[in-house]
Short mmCIF file of C-alpha atoms in Angstrom, two decimals:
data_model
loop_
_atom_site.label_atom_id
_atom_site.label_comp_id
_atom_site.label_asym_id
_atom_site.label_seq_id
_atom_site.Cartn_x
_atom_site.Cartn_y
_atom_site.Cartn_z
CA UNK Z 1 0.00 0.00 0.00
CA UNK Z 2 1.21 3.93 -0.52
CA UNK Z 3 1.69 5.87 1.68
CA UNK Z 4 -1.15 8.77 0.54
CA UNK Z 5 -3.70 5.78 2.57
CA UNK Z 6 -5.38 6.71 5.61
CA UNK Z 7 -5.41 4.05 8.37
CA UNK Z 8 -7.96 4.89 11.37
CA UNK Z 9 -8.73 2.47 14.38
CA UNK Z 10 -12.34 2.56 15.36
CA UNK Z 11 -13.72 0.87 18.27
CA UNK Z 12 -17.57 0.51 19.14
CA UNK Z 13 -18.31 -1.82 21.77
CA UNK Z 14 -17.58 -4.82 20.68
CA UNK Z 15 -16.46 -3.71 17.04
CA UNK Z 16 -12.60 -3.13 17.47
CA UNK Z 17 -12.13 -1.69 13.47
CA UNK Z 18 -9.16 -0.87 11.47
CA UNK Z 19 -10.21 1.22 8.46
CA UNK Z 20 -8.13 2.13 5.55
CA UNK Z 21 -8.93 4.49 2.45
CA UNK Z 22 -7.19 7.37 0.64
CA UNK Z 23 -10.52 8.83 1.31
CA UNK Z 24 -11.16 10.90 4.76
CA UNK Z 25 -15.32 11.04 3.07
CA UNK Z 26 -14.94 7.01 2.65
CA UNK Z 27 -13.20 6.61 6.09
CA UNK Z 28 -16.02 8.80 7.97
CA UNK Z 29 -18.49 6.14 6.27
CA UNK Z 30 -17.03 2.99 7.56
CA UNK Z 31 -17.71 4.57 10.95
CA UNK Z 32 -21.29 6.20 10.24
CA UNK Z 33 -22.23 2.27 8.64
CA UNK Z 34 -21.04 0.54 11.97
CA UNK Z 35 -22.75 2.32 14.34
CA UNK Z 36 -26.01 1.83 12.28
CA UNK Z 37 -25.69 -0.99 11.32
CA UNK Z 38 -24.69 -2.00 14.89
CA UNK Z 39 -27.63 0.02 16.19
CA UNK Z 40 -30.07 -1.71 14.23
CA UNK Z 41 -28.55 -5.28 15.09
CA UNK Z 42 -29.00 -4.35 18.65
CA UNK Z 43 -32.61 -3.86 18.24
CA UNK Z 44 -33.47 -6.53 16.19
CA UNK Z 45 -31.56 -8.85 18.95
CA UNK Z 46 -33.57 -6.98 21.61
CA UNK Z 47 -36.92 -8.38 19.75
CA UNK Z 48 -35.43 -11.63 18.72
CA UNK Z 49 -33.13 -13.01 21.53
CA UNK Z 50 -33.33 -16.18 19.86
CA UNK Z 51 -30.82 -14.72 17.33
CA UNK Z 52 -28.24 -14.09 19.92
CA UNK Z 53 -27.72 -17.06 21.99
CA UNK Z 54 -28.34 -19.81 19.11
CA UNK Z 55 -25.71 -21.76 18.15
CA UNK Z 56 -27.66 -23.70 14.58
CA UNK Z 57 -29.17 -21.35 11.45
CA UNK Z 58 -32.29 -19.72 12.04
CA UNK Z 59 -34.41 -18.15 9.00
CA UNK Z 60 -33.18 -14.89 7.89
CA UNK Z 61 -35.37 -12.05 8.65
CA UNK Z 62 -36.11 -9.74 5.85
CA UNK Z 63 -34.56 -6.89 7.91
CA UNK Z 64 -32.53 -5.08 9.25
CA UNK Z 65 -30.00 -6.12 6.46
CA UNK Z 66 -27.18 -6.92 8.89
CA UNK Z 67 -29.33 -9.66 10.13
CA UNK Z 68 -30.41 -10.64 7.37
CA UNK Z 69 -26.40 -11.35 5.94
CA UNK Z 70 -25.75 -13.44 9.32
CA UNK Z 71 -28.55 -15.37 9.15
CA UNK Z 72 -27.83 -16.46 5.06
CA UNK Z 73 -24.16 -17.06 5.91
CA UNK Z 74 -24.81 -19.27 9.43
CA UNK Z 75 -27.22 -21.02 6.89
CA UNK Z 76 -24.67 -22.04 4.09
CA UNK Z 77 -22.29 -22.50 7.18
CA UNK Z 78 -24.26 -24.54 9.66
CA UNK Z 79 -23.82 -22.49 12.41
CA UNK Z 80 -26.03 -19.55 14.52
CA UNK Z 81 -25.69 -16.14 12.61
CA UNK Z 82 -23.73 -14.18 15.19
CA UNK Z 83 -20.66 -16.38 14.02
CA UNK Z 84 -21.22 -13.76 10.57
CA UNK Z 85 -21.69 -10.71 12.89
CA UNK Z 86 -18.00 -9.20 12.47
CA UNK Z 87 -17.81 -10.31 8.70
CA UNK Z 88 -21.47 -8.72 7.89
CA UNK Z 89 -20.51 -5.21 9.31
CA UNK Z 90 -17.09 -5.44 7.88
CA UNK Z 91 -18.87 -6.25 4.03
CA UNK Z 92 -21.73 -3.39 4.54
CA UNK Z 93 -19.04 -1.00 5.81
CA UNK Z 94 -16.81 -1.86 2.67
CA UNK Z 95 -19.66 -1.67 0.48
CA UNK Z 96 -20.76 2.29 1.73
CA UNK Z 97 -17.45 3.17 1.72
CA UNK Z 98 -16.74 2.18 -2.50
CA UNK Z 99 -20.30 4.11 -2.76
CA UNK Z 100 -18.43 7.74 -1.65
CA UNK Z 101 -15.86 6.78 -5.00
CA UNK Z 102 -13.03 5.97 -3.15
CA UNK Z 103 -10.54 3.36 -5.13
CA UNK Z 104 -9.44 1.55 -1.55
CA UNK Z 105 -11.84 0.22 0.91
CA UNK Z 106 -10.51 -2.00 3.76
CA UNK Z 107 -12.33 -2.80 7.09
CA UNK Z 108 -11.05 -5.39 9.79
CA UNK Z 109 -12.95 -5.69 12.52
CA UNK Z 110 -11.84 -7.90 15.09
CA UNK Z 111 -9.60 -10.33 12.91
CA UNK Z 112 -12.13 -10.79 10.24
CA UNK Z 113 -11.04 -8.61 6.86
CA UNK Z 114 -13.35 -7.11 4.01
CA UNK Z 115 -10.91 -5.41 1.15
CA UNK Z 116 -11.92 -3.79 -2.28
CA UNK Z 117 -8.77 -1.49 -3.63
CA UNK Z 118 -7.17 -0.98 -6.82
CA UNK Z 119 -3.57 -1.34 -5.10
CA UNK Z 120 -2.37 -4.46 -3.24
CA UNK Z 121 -2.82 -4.85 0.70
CA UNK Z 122 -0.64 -6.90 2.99
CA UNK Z 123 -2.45 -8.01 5.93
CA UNK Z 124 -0.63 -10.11 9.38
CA UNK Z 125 -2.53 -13.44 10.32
CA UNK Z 126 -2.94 -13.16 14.33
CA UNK Z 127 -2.90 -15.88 15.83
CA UNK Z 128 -2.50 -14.39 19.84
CA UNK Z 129 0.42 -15.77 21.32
CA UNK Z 130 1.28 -18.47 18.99
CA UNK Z 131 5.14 -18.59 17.71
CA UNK Z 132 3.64 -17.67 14.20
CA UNK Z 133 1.15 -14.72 15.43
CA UNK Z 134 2.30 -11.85 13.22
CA UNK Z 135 5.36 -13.71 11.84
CA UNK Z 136 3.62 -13.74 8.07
CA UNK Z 137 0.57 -12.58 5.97
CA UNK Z 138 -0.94 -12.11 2.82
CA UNK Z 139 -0.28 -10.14 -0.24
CA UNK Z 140 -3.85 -9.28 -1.42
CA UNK Z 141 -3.70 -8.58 -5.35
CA UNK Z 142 -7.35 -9.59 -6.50
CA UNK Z 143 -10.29 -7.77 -5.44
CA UNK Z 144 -12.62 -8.00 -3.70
CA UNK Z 145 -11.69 -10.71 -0.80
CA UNK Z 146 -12.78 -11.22 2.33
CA UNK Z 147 -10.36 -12.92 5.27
CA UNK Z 148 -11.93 -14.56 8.66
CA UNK Z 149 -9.85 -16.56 10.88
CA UNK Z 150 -11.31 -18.44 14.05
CA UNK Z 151 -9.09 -20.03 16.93
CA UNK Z 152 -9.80 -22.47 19.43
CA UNK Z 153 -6.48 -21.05 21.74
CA UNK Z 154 -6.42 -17.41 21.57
CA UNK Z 155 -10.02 -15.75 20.13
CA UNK Z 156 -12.74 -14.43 22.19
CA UNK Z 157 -15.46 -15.69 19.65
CA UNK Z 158 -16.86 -19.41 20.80
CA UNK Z 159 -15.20 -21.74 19.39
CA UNK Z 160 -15.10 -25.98 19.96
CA UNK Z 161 -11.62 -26.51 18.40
CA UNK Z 162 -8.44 -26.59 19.26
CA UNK Z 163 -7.04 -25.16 15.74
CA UNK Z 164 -3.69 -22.44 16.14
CA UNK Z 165 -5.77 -20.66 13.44
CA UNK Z 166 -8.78 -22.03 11.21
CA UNK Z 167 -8.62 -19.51 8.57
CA UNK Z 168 -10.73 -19.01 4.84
CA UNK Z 169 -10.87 -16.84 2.22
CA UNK Z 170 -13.98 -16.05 0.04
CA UNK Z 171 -15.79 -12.72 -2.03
CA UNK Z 172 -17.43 -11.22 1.32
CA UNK Z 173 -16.27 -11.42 4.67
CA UNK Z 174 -19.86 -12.48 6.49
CA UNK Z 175 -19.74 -16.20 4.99
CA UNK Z 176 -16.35 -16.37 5.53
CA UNK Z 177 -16.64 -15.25 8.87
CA UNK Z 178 -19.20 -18.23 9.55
CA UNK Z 179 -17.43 -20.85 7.43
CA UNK Z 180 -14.24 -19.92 9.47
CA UNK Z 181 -16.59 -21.02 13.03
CA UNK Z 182 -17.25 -24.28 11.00
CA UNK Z 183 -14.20 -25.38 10.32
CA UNK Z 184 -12.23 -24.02 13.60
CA UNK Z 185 -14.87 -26.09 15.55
CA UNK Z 186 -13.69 -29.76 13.37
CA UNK Z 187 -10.32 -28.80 14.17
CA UNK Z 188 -9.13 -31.29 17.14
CA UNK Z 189 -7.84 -34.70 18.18
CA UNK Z 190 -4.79 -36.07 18.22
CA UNK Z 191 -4.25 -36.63 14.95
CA UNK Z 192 -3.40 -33.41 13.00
CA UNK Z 193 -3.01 -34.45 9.74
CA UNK Z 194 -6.99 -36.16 9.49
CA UNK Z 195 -8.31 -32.89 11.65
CA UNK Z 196 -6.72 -30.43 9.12
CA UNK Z 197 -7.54 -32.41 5.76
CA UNK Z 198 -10.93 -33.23 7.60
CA UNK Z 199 -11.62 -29.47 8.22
CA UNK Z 200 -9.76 -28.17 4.27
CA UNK Z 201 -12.63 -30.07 2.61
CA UNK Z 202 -15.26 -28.97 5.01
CA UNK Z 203 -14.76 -25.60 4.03
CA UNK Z 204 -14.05 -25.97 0.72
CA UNK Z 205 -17.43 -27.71 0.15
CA UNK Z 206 -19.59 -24.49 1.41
CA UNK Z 207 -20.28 -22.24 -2.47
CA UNK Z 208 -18.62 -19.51 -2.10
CA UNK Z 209 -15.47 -20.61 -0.38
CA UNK Z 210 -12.03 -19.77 -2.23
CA UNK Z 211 -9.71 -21.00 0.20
CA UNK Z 212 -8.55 -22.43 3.96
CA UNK Z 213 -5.79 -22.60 5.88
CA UNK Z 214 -5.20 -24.51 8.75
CA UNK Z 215 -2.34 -24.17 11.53
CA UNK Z 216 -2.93 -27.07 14.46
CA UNK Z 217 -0.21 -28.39 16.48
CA UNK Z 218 2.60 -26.61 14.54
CA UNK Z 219 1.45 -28.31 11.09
CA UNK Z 220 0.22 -26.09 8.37
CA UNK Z 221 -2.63 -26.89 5.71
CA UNK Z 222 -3.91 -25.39 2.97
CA UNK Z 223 -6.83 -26.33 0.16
CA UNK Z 224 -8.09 -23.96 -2.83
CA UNK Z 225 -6.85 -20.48 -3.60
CA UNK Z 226 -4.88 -18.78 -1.19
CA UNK Z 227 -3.33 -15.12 -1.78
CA UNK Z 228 0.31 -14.25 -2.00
CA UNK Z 229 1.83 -15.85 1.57
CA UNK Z 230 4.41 -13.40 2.78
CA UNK Z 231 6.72 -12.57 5.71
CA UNK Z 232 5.71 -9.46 8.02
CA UNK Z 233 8.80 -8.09 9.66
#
């Protein structure tokens, strides 16, 4: 990336954001989208409590659109929809940010990455305190791609595996967000080898899936089409 971009943390609650544009306009977007988009999660939750606390797809609801994302993602993924809740802001935030004209629009929001830019982006894979947290990343070149990782040893999202990193690669950041819950959950046992390969074609079965990665007990696996893997120093 050049250095003309603008990168801007923004935290809301639970939303812990990196934004990054050449655009201030595009930048002030990604914020005004979270918070509404946020807002109107929180009330549809407050109606539906259902949608918070289950762990299995419910049927989307035909609004608020946020929900509606989730829901269609933990569908496709097998999972409850708030395992698409950092991914769906993340893709609506990207989305209202291209629609002030700016050429770059990247939002990650808690580990899970939406990008659309007409430049390449290198992005770190954290992993929390593994030896390999931060140690590499990706060289984005095709656009757009969306990036969710889930961990069973350092994330604070639910997770039943025991996976270093569980991480997949798609068009939009809300089904990869929930495909990533998927697969990080089949991620355990003694056997690493069966649990990664076991968990690659998992993912790679959901439409709509471009790629996984897999780092369990210090063995690395990959399936489909992964971007550019580079060293962060």
């Amino acid at each position: 990336m050049t250095d003309s971009l603008i990168k801007e943390n923004f935290n809301l609650k639970e939303s812990q954001c990196t934004l990054i544009s050449e655009s201030t306009k595009a930048i002030e977007a990604a914020k005004e989208s979270i918070r509404r988009n946020r807002f109107e999660l929180e009330l549809h939750i407050r109606a539906n409590p259902k949608f918070l606390h289950t762990l299995t797809p419910i049927p989307p609801p035909k609004e608020p659109l946020v929900a509606k994302m989730m829901a269609e993602a933990a569908t496709k993924a097998d999972v409850g929809p708030m395992a698409a809740v950092a991914g769906a802001l993340a893709d609506i935030a990207v989305t209202d940010m291209k629609q002030t004209g700016c050429k770059v629009a990247v939002v990650e929001n808690g580990g899970e990455i939406m990008a659309d830019s007409d430049q390449p982006v290198d992005v770190a894979l954290a992993t929390g305190e593994e030896p390999l947290s931060r140690r590499f990343g990706f060289r984005l070149t095709e656009f757009p791609i969306a990036i969710a990782t889930s961990s069973g040893r350092f994330s604070h999202a639910l997770s039943f595996g025991d996976a270093e990193a569980a991480t997949i690669f798609a068009k939009n950041a809300t089904l990869a967000d929930a495909v990533a819950t998927t697969v990080g959950n089949m991620v355990k046992g003694k056997d690493a080898k069966t649990a990664i390969q076991t968990a690659i074609e998992r993912g790679l079965s959901i439409e709509g899936i471009q790629g996984v990665m897999i780092i369990y007990k210090g063995q690395v696996g990959t399936g489909g089409k992964i971007p550019q893997i580079i060293k962060i120093t």
